[in-house]
Amino acid sequence: MFETSSTSAIKCYHCGEDCPDDKISIEDHHFCCEGCKIVYQVLHQNDLCTYYAIESTPGTKVKELPSTKKFAFLDDEGLSASLIKFRDSKISRVTFYIPSMHCSSCIWLLENIYKVNPAITESKVNFLAKTVSLTYLHNEVSLRQVVEILTSVGYEPQITLEDTEAKNDSKYLRSLYYKVGIAGFSFGNIMMLSFPEYLALDADSDSIAYLFRYLNVLLSLPVFFYCSTEYFTSAYKSLKKGVINIDFPLSLGIIALFGRSLYEIVSGTGGGYMDSFTGLLFFLLLGKLFQRKTFEALNFERNYRSYFPVSVTVIRKNEETTIPLANIKSGDRLLIRHNELIPADAILFSGEGNIDYSFVTGESTPVVKVPGERIYAGGKQTGGVIEVEAVKDVSQSYLTQLWNDKSFKEEHNSNITEFSNIVSKYFTFILLAVALGAAGYWLTVDYGTALSVFTAVLIVACPCALALSTPFALGNTLRIFSRNNLYLKHTTIVERLAKADTIVFDKTGTLTETGQMTVEYEGEMLSGYEKSLVKSLATNSLHPLSRRILDILNGVRVFPVKNYTEKAGLGISAEVEGKSLKLGSIKLVNGVVTKEHLHEKEESSWNKTIVFLSIDGMIKGKFVFSNVYREGIGGLIDKLKKNFKLFILSGDNESEKTKLRAVFGNDDNLYFNQSPFDKLEFIKKLKNEKKKVIMLGDGLNDAGALAAGDVGISVADDISNFTPASDAIIKGTNLPKLYQYINFSKTTLNIIKFSFVISAMYNLIGIGVAVTGNLSPLFAAILMPVSSVTVIVITVTMTTFFAKRRGLLK
Amino acid sequence: MSVIVVLISFSLLIAIGFLIAFLMSVRSGQFDDKYTPSVRILLDDKKTDNNINNSNINKENS
């Protein structure tokens, strides 16, 4: 009945997709659409065809021809100023995020963009971050023209007015590199200069030994005053909050190490432990660097602003102008075109609204609105142009108000995990008790020994191994996850994943594939006339299933219908052209459920809906709707069911309830028709019950729930697409592996605990020596790096080993 | 033994030189993007003729 077009072997020269025919071509190159052809022409004219030589079909399909007015808002001075990073009398510099960047051809083209317009003097790509930095002569070319040039070659920049958080991040990363460099430099040189101490060289080289000691002091000064500062500030900050985190005993150790060494050297009583001190800092900072695996092209902080357009067309005094989104006031008349988002709550003024609220509610069928009706922000207009009148500001609109909730302001970003904080709290108390006890004992003998024993204990017991195991184990886990397309914002998420006991799923786009349900017709072939009959009937219904049937009945006539009736949950029927048509469940179509159709009913249990068609009482066939659940979801739920409490929060209607019940076992935990606020409140309620919640969702409507959950995971089919703010992003195809991921997080935590035991053993040995008052610099110099290195090696190899055993690594 | 003092001071100076080189490379942004340069070096010079460009790249890719 639904013929598929004969597959043409012609691939588009630009984007590699199949061409519908061979009509669009230049010379012997064929194109799938006008858009691709235009891009080719632009490149050809500017001698940029090397683009096609580096990789074959490097382009991205040009979905719509850019309208000339699209970037008109960039002419606005204030707006363009906020985008431009640097500007002097001649040049401007600007950085754009380009989502369609994907191959080396892209890099080449974007870095040769000056060939299109020489006024762009420099362009530099950061491939992982998918950004291009452009320098241009702003007297010769405007920002708008630059953007239009990029768009004309198929690389439309994504312009949002988000805060550039990534910038601060890279600043911190640089400072971390500085610190590692300096600490490593000092460590190496001090090690070398400490050789006379280790070998206890004889008296005649004393003057040299003194010189070396002072050189050591000189070399360790930057390490103490620059490299270690973040440990002091972190310890101080948490102390102010009344918490002892791992940075506190670390800071104590650092200060004791440095102070004691300085005292020994200045007073001439010994060589100090500058080598241990700088080595400790070097390893600690290396751990920080290792832990910081960032996924630059991913953005975990997006809020509604990145979904919304930067500007909107308003009608003022009968003239169309574009204004930045933030300037919309209630009462403004906005012009919304096909596929544009409605930025603020508004009332439809003119035109036929066909609003797709899938962003807001997850319900995928567009809602028809007539003038006078209210439209909520976040809806997407499909169809013709509409004019709406804003009734609220952007930030005060229904959906965007979600972001005013305090869940979005909660800071649970601390770098240190809960577990190591608890351990370090006890550790610190025991450490102080031992140090003071030993000092108290020696106090009865003499003061000098007491002080040196006190500092020696602090030095040796400094929890460096403790502080190292966490970043290395978690950092490695983060890398392993990223190989499996699960990207965590932070290493601490690993711990929260492992501790979760409740998992909440969104349905649409999370459990199901984003690309809607499929319809197939099975049964007697329908003639064109019969198709018309079906279409005439289905047109009258607004039920999503009817709408889907209409989609596949393109291009046939519609007749008037009589006696149209719609029975909720059963189906629709009417008389068309004197024939009685029924469309619905077997009960409606056949009157009774016969034996032969019983299996059909069962079949429709899990992921299918079947709608029967009868004409004049004769069953002609059936429409089979498959809600495309992601592959492997059933198996995943089965596994999770045993260990977790599972919930579904769907913005959609209840039509899928029976199917989901079949998998979930009961329907107490299935919630439908949930608004974004309901979802948020639901997660909060679970958290009040002391549940550790993982929330999985995909759309703006889940944003509140994602922020409120202990771990919010965005599910995306294309990870470079927009995802709402979350703690983690998972690629849809990897969702069925969620159970393995959670289990692996638990393994990682156990590995950390194991390495804690090892480092505690080292500490016991060290303290045992220190309390007797015999801590030689050589002993400290050996013990410290050895314990650090063993812990690093153990955690990294063990996490890798277990990942391999679980099939997460090859 | 004074020769050791000379040697040590030289070695320190050299080490400091390398440290400075490293700090400058971080400062100039060489550590900000560790991936793109590896691709960029395989692409040809911007100023070469287009045809030569093509053949070179084809060679590299094959």
Coordinates of C-alpha atoms in Angstrom, one line a residue, chain A residues 435-692:
Chain A
A435 CA 50.7 13.5 67.2
L436 CA 49.7 15.2 70.5
G437 CA 50.0 12.0 72.4
A438 CA 53.5 11.3 71.1
A439 CA 54.5 14.9 71.7
G440 CA 53.1 14.7 75.2
Y441 CA 55.2 11.6 76.0
W442 CA 58.4 13.2 74.7
L443 CA 57.7 16.4 76.5
T444 CA 58.7 14.6 79.7
V445 CA 62.1 14.0 78.1
D446 CA 62.8 17.2 76.3
Y447 CA 61.1 20.0 74.3
G448 CA 63.1 19.7 71.1
T449 CA 62.3 16.0 70.6
A450 CA 58.7 16.6 71.4
L451 CA 58.3 19.2 68.8
S452 CA 60.2 17.2 66.2
V453 CA 58.1 14.1 66.9
F454 CA 54.9 16.1 66.7
T455 CA 55.9 17.5 63.2
A456 CA 57.3 14.1 62.2
V457 CA 53.9 12.4 62.8
L458 CA 52.1 15.1 60.8
I459 CA 54.6 14.7 58.0
V460 CA 54.5 11.0 57.7
A461 CA 50.8 10.6 58.3
C462 CA 50.0 13.2 55.7
P463 CA 47.2 11.5 53.8
C464 CA 48.8 11.8 50.5
A465 CA 48.0 8.3 49.4
L466 CA 44.5 8.9 50.6
A467 CA 44.3 12.1 48.6
L468 CA 45.7 10.5 45.5
S469 CA 43.6 7.3 45.3
T470 CA 40.3 9.2 44.8
P471 CA 41.3 11.4 41.9
F472 CA 43.1 8.7 40.1
A473 CA 40.4 6.0 40.5
L474 CA 37.6 8.3 39.7
G475 CA 39.5 10.0 36.9
N476 CA 40.1 6.7 35.3
T477 CA 36.5 5.7 35.7
L478 CA 35.4 8.9 34.1
R479 CA 37.6 8.1 31.1
I480 CA 36.2 4.5 30.9
F481 CA 32.7 5.8 31.0
S482 CA 33.4 8.3 28.3
R483 CA 34.6 5.5 26.0
N484 CA 31.1 4.1 26.6
N485 CA 29.4 7.3 25.7
L486 CA 28.5 8.2 29.2
Y487 CA 29.9 11.6 30.0
L488 CA 30.0 12.8 33.6
K489 CA 30.3 16.4 34.5
H490 CA 32.4 15.6 37.5
T491 CA 34.3 12.8 39.2
T492 CA 32.0 13.0 42.2
I493 CA 29.1 11.8 40.1
V494 CA 30.7 8.3 40.1
E495 CA 30.1 8.1 43.8
R496 CA 26.5 9.4 43.6
L497 CA 25.8 6.9 40.8
A498 CA 27.0 4.1 43.0
K499 CA 24.9 5.1 46.0
A500 CA 21.6 5.5 44.1
D501 CA 18.7 3.3 45.1
T502 CA 15.9 4.9 43.0
I503 CA 15.8 5.5 39.3
V504 CA 13.2 7.7 37.6
F505 CA 12.7 7.6 33.9
D506 CA 11.1 10.0 31.6
K507 CA 9.3 8.2 28.8
T508 CA 9.3 10.1 25.6
G509 CA 12.8 10.4 24.1
T510 CA 14.3 8.5 27.0
L511 CA 12.8 5.1 26.9
T512 CA 11.5 5.6 23.5
E513 CA 13.4 6.8 20.5
T514 CA 13.0 10.4 19.7
G515 CA 11.9 9.7 16.2
Q516 CA 8.2 9.0 17.1
M517 CA 6.2 5.9 16.5
T518 CA 6.0 4.0 13.2
V519 CA 2.8 3.0 11.5
E520 CA 2.4 0.1 9.2
Y521 CA -0.6 -1.3 7.5
E522 CA -1.2 -5.0 7.3
G523 CA -4.0 -6.8 5.5
E524 CA -5.9 -6.5 2.3
M525 CA -4.5 -3.9 0.0
L526 CA -6.5 -0.7 -0.1
S527 CA -7.5 0.9 -3.3
G528 CA -7.0 4.6 -3.8
Y529 CA -10.7 5.1 -3.2
E530 CA -10.6 3.1 0.1
K531 CA -7.7 5.2 1.2
S532 CA -9.8 8.3 0.7
L533 CA -12.5 6.8 2.8
V534 CA -10.1 6.1 5.7
K535 CA -8.6 9.5 5.4
S536 CA -12.0 11.1 5.5
L537 CA -12.8 9.3 8.7
A538 CA -9.5 9.9 10.4
T539 CA -9.4 13.6 9.5
N540 CA -12.2 14.2 12.0
S541 CA -10.3 12.9 15.0
L542 CA -7.6 14.7 16.9
H543 CA -6.4 11.5 18.5
P544 CA -2.7 11.1 18.0
L545 CA -3.2 7.7 16.4
S546 CA -5.5 9.2 13.8
R547 CA -3.0 11.9 13.1
R548 CA -0.4 9.3 12.5
I549 CA -2.6 7.4 10.1
L550 CA -3.2 10.7 8.2
D551 CA 0.5 11.1 7.9
I552 CA 0.8 8.0 5.7
L553 CA -2.3 8.8 3.7
N554 CA -0.8 11.6 1.8
G555 CA -2.3 12.9 -1.4
V556 CA -5.7 11.3 -1.4
R557 CA -9.1 13.0 -1.6
V558 CA -11.3 13.6 1.4
F559 CA -15.1 13.0 1.4
P560 CA -17.7 14.5 3.7
V561 CA -18.7 12.2 6.6
K562 CA -21.9 11.5 8.4
N563 CA -22.8 10.3 11.9
Y564 CA -19.2 10.7 13.1
T565 CA -18.8 9.2 16.6
E566 CA -15.7 8.9 18.8
K567 CA -15.7 6.4 21.6
A568 CA -13.0 7.0 24.1
G569 CA -10.5 4.1 24.3
L570 CA -12.3 2.2 21.5
G571 CA -12.1 4.1 18.3
I572 CA -14.0 6.2 15.7
S573 CA -16.7 5.4 13.2
A574 CA -18.7 7.2 10.6
E575 CA -20.5 6.9 7.3
V576 CA -18.6 7.9 4.3
E577 CA -20.0 7.8 0.8
G578 CA -22.8 5.6 2.1
K579 CA -20.3 3.1 3.5
S580 CA -19.9 2.4 7.2
L581 CA -16.3 2.8 8.4
K582 CA -14.9 1.8 11.7
L583 CA -11.4 2.4 12.9
G584 CA -10.4 1.2 16.4
S585 CA -9.9 -1.7 18.7
I586 CA -11.2 -5.1 17.8
K587 CA -14.1 -4.8 20.1
L588 CA -15.4 -1.8 18.3
V589 CA -14.7 -3.1 14.8
N590 CA -15.9 -6.6 15.3
G591 CA -18.4 -6.2 18.1
V592 CA -16.9 -9.0 20.2
V593 CA -13.4 -10.2 20.8
T594 CA -13.2 -13.5 18.8
K595 CA -10.7 -16.2 19.6
E596 CA -8.8 -15.7 16.5
H597 CA -8.1 -12.1 17.5
L598 CA -7.1 -12.9 21.1
H599 CA -3.5 -13.2 20.2
E600 CA -3.7 -9.8 18.5
K601 CA -4.6 -8.4 21.8
E602 CA -1.7 -9.9 23.5
E603 CA 0.6 -8.8 20.8
S604 CA -0.4 -5.2 21.4
S605 CA 0.8 -5.5 25.0
W606 CA 4.4 -4.3 25.1
N607 CA 5.4 -1.9 22.4
K608 CA 2.6 -2.0 19.8
T609 CA -0.8 -0.6 19.4
I610 CA -3.1 -2.1 16.8
V611 CA -6.0 -0.3 15.2
F612 CA -8.4 -2.3 13.1
L613 CA -10.2 -1.0 10.0
S614 CA -13.5 -2.3 8.8
I615 CA -15.5 -1.1 5.8
D616 CA -19.2 -2.1 5.8
G617 CA -18.6 -4.6 8.6
M618 CA -15.8 -6.4 6.8
I619 CA -12.4 -6.3 8.5
K620 CA -10.0 -5.0 5.9
G621 CA -6.8 -4.9 7.9
K622 CA -5.0 -3.3 10.7
F623 CA -2.7 -0.4 11.3
V624 CA 0.2 -1.4 13.6
F625 CA 1.8 1.4 15.6
S626 CA 5.1 0.6 17.1
N627 CA 6.2 2.9 19.7
V628 CA 9.9 2.6 19.1
Y629 CA 11.3 1.8 22.5
R630 CA 15.1 1.8 22.6
E631 CA 16.6 -1.5 21.9
G632 CA 17.4 -3.4 25.1
I633 CA 15.2 -1.3 27.3
G634 CA 13.1 -4.3 28.4
G635 CA 16.2 -6.2 29.5
L636 CA 17.6 -3.1 31.3
I637 CA 14.4 -2.6 33.3
D638 CA 14.3 -6.3 34.2
K639 CA 17.8 -6.1 35.7
L640 CA 17.2 -2.8 37.4
K641 CA 13.9 -3.9 38.9
K642 CA 15.6 -6.3 41.3
N643 CA 17.9 -3.7 42.9
F644 CA 16.2 -0.3 42.5
K645 CA 12.9 1.3 42.9
L646 CA 11.8 2.4 39.5
F647 CA 9.4 5.1 38.5
I648 CA 8.2 6.6 35.2
L649 CA 7.3 10.2 35.0
S650 CA 5.8 10.9 31.6
G651 CA 4.4 14.1 30.3
D652 CA 2.5 12.1 27.8
N653 CA -1.0 10.6 28.2
E654 CA -1.8 7.2 29.6
S655 CA -2.0 5.4 26.2
E656 CA 1.1 3.5 26.9
K657 CA 0.2 2.5 30.4
T658 CA -0.6 -1.2 29.7
K659 CA 2.6 -1.6 27.8
L660 CA 4.8 -0.2 30.5
R661 CA 3.0 -2.2 33.1
A662 CA 4.0 -5.3 31.3
V663 CA 7.6 -4.5 31.8
F664 CA 7.5 -2.7 35.2
G665 CA 5.3 -5.3 36.8
N666 CA 2.8 -3.0 38.4
D667 CA 1.6 0.5 37.7
D668 CA 1.9 2.1 41.1
N669 CA 5.1 3.7 39.9
L670 CA 3.9 4.9 36.6
Y671 CA 2.9 8.5 36.5
F672 CA 1.4 10.2 33.4
N673 CA 0.4 13.7 32.4
Q674 CA 3.2 15.1 34.6
S675 CA 4.0 18.8 34.1
P676 CA 7.6 19.9 34.4
F677 CA 6.7 21.2 37.9
D678 CA 5.1 17.9 38.9
K679 CA 8.3 16.1 37.9
L680 CA 10.4 18.5 40.0
E681 CA 8.2 18.1 43.0
F682 CA 8.1 14.3 42.7
I683 CA 11.9 14.1 42.8
K684 CA 12.0 16.4 45.8
K685 CA 9.5 14.3 47.5
L686 CA 11.6 11.2 46.9
K687 CA 14.7 13.0 48.2
N688 CA 12.8 14.0 51.4
E689 CA 12.2 10.3 51.9
K690 CA 16.0 10.0 51.9
K691 CA 16.1 8.3 48.6
K692 CA 19.1 8.6 46.4

